[in-house]
PDB file of C-alpha atoms in Angstrom:
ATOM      1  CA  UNK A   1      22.972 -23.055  38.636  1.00 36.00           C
ATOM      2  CA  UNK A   2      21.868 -21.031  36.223  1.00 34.00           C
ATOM      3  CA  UNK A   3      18.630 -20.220  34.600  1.00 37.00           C
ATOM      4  CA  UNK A   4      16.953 -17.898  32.307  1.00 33.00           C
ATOM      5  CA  UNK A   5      13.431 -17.412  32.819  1.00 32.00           C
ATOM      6  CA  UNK A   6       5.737 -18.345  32.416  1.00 27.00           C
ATOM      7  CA  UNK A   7      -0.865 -19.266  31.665  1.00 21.00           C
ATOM      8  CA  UNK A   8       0.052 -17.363  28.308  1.00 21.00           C
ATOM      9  CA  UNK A   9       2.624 -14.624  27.100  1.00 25.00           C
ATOM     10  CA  UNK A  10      -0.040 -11.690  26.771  1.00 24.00           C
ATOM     11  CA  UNK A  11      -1.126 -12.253  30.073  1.00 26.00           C
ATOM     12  CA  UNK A  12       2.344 -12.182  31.432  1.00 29.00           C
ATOM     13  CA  UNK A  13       2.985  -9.225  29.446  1.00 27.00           C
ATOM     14  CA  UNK A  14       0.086  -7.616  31.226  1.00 26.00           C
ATOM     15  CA  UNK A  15       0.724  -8.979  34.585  1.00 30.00           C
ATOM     16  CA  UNK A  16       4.438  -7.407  34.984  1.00 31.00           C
ATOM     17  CA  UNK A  17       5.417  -4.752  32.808  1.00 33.00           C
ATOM     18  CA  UNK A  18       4.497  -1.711  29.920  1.00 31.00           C
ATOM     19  CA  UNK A  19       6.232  -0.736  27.838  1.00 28.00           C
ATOM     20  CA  UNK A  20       7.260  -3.973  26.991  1.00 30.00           C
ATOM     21  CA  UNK A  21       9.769  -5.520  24.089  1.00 30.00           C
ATOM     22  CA  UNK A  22       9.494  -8.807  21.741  1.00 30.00           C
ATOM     23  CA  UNK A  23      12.510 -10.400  19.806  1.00 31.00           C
ATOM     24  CA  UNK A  24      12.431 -13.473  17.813  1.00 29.00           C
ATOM     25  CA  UNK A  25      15.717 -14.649  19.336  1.00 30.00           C
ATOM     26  CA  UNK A  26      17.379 -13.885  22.537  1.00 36.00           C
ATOM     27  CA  UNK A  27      20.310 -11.807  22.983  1.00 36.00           C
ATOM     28  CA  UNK A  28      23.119 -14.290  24.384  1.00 34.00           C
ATOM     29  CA  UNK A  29      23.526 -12.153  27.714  1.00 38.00           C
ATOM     30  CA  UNK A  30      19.966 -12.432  28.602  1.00 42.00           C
ATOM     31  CA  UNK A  31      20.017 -15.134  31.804  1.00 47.00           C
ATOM     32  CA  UNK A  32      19.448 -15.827  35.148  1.00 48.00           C
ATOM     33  CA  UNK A  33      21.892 -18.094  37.323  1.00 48.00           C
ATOM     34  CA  UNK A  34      20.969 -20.262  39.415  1.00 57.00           C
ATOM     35  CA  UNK A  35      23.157 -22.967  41.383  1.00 53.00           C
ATOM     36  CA  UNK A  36      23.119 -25.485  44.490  1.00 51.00           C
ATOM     37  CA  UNK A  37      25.237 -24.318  47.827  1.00 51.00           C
ATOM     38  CA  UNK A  38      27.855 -26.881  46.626  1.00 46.00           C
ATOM     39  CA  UNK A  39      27.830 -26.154  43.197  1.00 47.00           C
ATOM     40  CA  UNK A  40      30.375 -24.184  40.925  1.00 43.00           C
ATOM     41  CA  UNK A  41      28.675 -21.684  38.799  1.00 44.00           C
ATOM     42  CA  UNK A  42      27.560 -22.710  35.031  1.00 51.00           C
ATOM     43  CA  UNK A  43      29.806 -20.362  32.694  1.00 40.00           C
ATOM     44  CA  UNK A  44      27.277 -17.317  32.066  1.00 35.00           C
ATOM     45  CA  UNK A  45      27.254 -13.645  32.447  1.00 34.00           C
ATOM     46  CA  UNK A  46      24.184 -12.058  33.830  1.00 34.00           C
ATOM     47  CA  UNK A  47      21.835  -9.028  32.413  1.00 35.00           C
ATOM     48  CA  UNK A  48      18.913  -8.009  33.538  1.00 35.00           C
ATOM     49  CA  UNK A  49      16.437  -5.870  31.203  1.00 36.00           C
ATOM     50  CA  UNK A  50      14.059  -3.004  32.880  1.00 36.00           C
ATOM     51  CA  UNK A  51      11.134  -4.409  30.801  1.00 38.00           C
ATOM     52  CA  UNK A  52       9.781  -6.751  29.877  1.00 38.00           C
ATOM     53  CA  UNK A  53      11.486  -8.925  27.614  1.00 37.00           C
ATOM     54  CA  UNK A  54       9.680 -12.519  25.349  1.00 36.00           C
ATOM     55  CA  UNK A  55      12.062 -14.591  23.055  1.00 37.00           C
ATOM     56  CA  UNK A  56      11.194 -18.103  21.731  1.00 35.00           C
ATOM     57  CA  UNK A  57      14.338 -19.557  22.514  1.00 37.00           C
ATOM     58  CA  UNK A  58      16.426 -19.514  26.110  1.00 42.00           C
ATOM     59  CA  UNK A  59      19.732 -17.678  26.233  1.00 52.00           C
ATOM     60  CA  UNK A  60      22.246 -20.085  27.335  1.00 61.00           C
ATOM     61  CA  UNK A  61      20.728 -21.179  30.858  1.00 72.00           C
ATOM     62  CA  UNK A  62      20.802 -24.173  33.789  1.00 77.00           C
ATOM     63  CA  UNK A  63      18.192 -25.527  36.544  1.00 86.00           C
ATOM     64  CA  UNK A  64      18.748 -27.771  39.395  1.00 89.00           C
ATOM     65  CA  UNK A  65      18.411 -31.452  39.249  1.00 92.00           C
ATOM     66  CA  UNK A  66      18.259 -34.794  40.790  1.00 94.00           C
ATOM     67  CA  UNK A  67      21.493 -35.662  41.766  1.00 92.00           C
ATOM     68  CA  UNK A  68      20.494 -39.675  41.068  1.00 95.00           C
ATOM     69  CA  UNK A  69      19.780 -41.183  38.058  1.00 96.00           C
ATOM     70  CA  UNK A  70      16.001 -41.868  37.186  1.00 97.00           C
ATOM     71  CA  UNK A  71      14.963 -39.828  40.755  1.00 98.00           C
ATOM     72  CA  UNK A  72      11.390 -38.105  41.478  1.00 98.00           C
ATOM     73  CA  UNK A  73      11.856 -34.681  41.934  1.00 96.00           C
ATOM     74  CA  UNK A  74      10.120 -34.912  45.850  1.00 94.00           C
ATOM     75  CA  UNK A  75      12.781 -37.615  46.722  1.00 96.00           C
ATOM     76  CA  UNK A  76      15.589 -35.391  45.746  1.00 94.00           C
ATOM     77  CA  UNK A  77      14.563 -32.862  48.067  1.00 90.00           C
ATOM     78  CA  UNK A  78      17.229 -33.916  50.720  1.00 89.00           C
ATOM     79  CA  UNK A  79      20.496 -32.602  51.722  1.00 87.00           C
ATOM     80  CA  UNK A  80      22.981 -33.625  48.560  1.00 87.00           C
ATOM     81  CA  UNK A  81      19.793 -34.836  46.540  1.00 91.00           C
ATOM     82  CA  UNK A  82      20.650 -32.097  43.724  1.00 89.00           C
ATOM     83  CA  UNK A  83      22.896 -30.862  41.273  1.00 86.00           C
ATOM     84  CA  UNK A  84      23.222 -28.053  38.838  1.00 83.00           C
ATOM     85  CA  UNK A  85      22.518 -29.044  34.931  1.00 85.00           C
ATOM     86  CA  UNK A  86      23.683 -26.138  32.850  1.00 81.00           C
ATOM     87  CA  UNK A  87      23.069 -25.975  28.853  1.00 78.00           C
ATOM     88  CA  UNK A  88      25.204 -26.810  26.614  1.00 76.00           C
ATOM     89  CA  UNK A  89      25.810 -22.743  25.341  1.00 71.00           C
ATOM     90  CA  UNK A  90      26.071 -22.598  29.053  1.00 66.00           C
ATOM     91  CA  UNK A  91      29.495 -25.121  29.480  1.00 61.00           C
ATOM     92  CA  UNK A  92      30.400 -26.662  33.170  1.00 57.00           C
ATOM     93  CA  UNK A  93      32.592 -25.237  35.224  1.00 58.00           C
ATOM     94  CA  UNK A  94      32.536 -28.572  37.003  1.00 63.00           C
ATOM     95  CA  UNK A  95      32.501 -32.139  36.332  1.00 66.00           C
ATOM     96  CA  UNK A  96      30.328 -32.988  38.799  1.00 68.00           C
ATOM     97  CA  UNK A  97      27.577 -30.409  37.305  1.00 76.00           C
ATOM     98  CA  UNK A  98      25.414 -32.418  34.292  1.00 83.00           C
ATOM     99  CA  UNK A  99      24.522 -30.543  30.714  1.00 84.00           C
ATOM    100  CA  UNK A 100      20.737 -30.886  28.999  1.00 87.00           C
ATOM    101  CA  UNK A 101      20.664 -32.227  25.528  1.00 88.00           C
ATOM    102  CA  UNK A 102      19.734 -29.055  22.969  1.00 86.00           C
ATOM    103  CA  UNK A 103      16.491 -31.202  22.968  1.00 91.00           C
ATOM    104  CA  UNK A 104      15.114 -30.782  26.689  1.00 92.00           C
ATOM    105  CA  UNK A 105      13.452 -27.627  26.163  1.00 90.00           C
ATOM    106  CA  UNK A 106      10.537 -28.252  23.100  1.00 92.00           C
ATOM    107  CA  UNK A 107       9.008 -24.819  23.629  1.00 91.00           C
ATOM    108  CA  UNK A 108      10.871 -21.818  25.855  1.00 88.00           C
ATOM    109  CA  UNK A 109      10.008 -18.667  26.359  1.00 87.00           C
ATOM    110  CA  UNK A 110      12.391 -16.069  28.182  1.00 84.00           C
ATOM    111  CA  UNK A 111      11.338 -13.122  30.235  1.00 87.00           C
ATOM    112  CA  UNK A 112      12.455 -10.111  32.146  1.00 86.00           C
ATOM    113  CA  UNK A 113      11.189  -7.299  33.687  1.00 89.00           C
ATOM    114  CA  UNK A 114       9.130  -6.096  36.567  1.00 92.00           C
ATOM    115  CA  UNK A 115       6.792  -7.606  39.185  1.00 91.00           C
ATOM    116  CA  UNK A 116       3.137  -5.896  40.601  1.00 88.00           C
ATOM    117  CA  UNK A 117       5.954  -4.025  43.536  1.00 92.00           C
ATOM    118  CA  UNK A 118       8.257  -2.685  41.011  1.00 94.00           C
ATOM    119  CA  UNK A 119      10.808  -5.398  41.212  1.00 94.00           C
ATOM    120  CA  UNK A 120      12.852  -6.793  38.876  1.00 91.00           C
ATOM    121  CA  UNK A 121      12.555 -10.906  37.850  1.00 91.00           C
ATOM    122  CA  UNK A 122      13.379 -13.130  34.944  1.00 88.00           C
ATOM    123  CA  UNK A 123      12.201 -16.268  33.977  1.00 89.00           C
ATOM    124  CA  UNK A 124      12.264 -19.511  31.752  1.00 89.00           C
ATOM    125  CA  UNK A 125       8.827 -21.444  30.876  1.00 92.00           C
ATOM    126  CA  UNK A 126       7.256 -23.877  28.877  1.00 92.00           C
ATOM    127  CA  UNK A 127       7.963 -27.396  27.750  1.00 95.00           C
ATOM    128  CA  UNK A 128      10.536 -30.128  28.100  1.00 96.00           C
ATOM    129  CA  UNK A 129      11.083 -33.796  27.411  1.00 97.00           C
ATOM    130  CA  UNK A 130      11.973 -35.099  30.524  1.00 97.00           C
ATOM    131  CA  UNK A 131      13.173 -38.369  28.698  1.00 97.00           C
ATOM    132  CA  UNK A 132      16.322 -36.177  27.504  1.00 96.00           C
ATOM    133  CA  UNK A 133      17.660 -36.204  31.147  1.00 96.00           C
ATOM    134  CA  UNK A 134      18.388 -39.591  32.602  1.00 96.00           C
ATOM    135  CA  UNK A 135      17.707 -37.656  36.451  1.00 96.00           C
ATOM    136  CA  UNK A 136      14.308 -37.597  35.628  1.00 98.00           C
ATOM    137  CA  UNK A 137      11.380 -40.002  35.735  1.00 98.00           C
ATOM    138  CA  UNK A 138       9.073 -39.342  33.004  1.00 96.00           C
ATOM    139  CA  UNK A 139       5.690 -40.092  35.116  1.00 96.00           C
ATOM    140  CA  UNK A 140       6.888 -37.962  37.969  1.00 97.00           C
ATOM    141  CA  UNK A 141       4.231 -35.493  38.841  1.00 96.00           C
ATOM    142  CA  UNK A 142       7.142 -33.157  39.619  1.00 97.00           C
ATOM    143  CA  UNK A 143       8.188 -30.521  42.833  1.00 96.00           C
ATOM    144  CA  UNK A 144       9.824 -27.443  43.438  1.00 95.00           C
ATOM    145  CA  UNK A 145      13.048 -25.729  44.347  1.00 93.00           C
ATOM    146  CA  UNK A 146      13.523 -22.889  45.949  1.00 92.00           C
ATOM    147  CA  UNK A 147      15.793 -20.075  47.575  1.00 90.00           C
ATOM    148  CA  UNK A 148      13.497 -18.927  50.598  1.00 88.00           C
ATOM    149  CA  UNK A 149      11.369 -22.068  51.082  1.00 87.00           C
ATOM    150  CA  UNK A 150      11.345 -25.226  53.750  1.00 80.00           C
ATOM    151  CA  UNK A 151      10.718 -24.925  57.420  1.00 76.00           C
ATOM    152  CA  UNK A 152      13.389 -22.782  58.095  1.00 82.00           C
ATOM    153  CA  UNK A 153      13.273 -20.535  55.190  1.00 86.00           C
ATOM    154  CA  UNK A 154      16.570 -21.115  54.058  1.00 84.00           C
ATOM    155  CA  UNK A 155      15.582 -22.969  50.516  1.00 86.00           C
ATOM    156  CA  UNK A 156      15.441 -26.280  49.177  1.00 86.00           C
ATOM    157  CA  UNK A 157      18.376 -27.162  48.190  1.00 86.00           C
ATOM    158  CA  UNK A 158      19.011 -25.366  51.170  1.00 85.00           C
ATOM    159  CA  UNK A 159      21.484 -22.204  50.468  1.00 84.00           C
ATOM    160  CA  UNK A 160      21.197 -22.226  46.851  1.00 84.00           C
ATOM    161  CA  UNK A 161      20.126 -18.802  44.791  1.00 82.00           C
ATOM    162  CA  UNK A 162      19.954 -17.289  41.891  1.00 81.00           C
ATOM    163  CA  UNK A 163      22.966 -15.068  41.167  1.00 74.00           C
ATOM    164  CA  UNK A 164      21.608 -11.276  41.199  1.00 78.00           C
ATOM    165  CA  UNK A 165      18.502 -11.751  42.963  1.00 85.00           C
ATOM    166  CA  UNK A 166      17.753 -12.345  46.423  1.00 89.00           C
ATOM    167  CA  UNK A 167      15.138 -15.200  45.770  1.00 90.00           C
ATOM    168  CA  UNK A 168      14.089 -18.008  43.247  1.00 90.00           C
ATOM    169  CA  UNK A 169      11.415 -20.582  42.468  1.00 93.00           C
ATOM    170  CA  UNK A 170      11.699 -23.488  39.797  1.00 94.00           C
ATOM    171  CA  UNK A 171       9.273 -26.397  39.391  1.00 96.00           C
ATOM    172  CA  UNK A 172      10.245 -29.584  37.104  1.00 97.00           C
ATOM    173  CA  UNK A 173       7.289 -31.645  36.134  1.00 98.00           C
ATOM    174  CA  UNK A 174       8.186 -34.301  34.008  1.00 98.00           C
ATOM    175  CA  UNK A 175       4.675 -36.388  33.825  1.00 97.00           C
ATOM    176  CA  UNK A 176       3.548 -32.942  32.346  1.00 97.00           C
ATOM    177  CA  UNK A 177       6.519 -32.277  30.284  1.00 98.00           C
ATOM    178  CA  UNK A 178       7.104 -29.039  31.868  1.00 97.00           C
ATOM    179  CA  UNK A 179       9.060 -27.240  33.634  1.00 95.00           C
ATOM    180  CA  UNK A 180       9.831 -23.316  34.725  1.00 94.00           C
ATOM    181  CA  UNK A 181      11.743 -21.221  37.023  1.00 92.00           C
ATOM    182  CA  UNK A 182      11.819 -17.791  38.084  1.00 93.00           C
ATOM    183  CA  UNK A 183      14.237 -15.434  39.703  1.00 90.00           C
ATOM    184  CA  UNK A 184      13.079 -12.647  41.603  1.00 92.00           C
ATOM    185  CA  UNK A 185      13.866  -9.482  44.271  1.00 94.00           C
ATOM    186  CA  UNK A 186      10.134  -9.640  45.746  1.00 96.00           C
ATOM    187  CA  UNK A 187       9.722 -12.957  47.919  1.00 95.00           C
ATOM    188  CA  UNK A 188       5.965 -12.159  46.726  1.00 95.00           C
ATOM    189  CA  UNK A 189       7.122 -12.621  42.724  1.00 96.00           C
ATOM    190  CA  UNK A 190       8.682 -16.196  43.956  1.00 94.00           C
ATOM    191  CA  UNK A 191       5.818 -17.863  45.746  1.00 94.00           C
ATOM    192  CA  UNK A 192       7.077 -20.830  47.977  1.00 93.00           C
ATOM    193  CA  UNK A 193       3.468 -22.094  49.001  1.00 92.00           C
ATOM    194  CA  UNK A 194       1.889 -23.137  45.996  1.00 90.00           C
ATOM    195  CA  UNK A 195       4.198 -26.103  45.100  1.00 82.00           C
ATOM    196  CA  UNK A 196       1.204 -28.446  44.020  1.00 89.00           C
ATOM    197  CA  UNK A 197      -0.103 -26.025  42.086  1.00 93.00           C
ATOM    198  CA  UNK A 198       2.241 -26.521  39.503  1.00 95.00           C
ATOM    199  CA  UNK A 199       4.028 -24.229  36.660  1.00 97.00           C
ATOM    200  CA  UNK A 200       1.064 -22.672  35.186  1.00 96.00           C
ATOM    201  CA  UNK A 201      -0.023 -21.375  38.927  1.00 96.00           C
ATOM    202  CA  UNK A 202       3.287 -20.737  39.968  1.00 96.00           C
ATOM    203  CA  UNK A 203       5.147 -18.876  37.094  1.00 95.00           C
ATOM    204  CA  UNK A 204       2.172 -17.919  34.865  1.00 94.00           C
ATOM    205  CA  UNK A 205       3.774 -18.324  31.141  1.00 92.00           C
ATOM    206  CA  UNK A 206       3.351 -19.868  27.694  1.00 88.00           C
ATOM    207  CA  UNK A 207       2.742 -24.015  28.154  1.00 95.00           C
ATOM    208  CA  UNK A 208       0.713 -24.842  25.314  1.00 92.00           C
ATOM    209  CA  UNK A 209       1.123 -28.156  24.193  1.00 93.00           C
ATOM    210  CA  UNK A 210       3.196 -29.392  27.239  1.00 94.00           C
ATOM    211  CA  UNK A 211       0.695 -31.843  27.728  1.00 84.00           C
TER     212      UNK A 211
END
């Protein structure tokens, strides 16, 4: 599945990397992918920048998803409860993969560059309207996929990833009409153990007006 990668964008910028660099849109090979054990990959080529990297609109991208229609994100945490939903810049390779409407993402903010051990990570943050993707339930309080999570460490969906890293967190909360993910090299830059924490905690980015 794939995925390009969020509190607020200065403090990310100061958090991860300097010298840093801003554009108003994102170049198209910017992205992160991201995809189920069972999944085909979503259609996207992957770059990774050295700093960090803020645009205002995702780079053709994809999460993972409820495999059932109208399914809260905790009861899709099951083996074949998910699937990968790509964008549609980002066409299926499969038919059994969904696509988001150009209208799921409200606010998005792309990044890429280095965590606090000198690690490479990108990430996608900020808002969505859950109501765009009949998977969802719109009061859901949300939950979290991961690469390195669960009791045995081996991710939820279990053996998913994100193409190029070696880990990756992404939390979907619909009743907050938000939603992030980040993809990572240091397990420490994808934390597994703050899934109730939510976005903000998790993947510290821009969410105003999610709510």
């Amino acid at each position: 599945m794939l995925v390009a990668l969020a509190v607020l964008a200065a403090s990310a910028l100061t958090t991860y990397a300097s010298p840093s660099s801003r554009a108003a849109t994102p170049d198209n090979n910017n992205f992160v992918s991201v995809k189920s054990k069972t999944d085909f990959w979503c259609a996207i080529r992957v770059l990774y920048s050295p700093v960090l990297v803020l645009t205002q609109v995702p780079s053709p991208n994809s999460m993972i998803m409820p495999k059932d229609a109208h399914t809260n994100i905790g009861d899709s945490e099951r083996p074949g409860g998910t699937t990968t939903y790509c964008s549609p810049a980002a066409h299926n390779s499969s038919t059994a993969q969904g696509t988001f409407s150009d209208a799921f993402w409200t606010r998005v903010e792309y990044e890429s560059g280095v965590g606090r051990g000198g690690q490479k990570f990108a990430q996608l943050t900020g808002c969505i309207n859950p109501r765009t993707v009949d998977r969802l339930n719109p009061g859901d309080e949300g939950g979290q996929y991961d690469s390195s999570g669960g009791q045995r460490g081996t991710g939820n969906p279990v053996g998913s990833t994100c193409v190029g890293f070696k880990h990756y967190v992404e939390i979907v909360e619909p009743g907050g009409n938000r939603a992030c993910i980040r993809c990572c090299n240091d397990a420490a830059d994808c934390p597994t153990n703050k899934d109730t924490q939510g976005c903000p905690v998790v993947i510290p980015g821009n969410y105003a007006g999610c709510d």
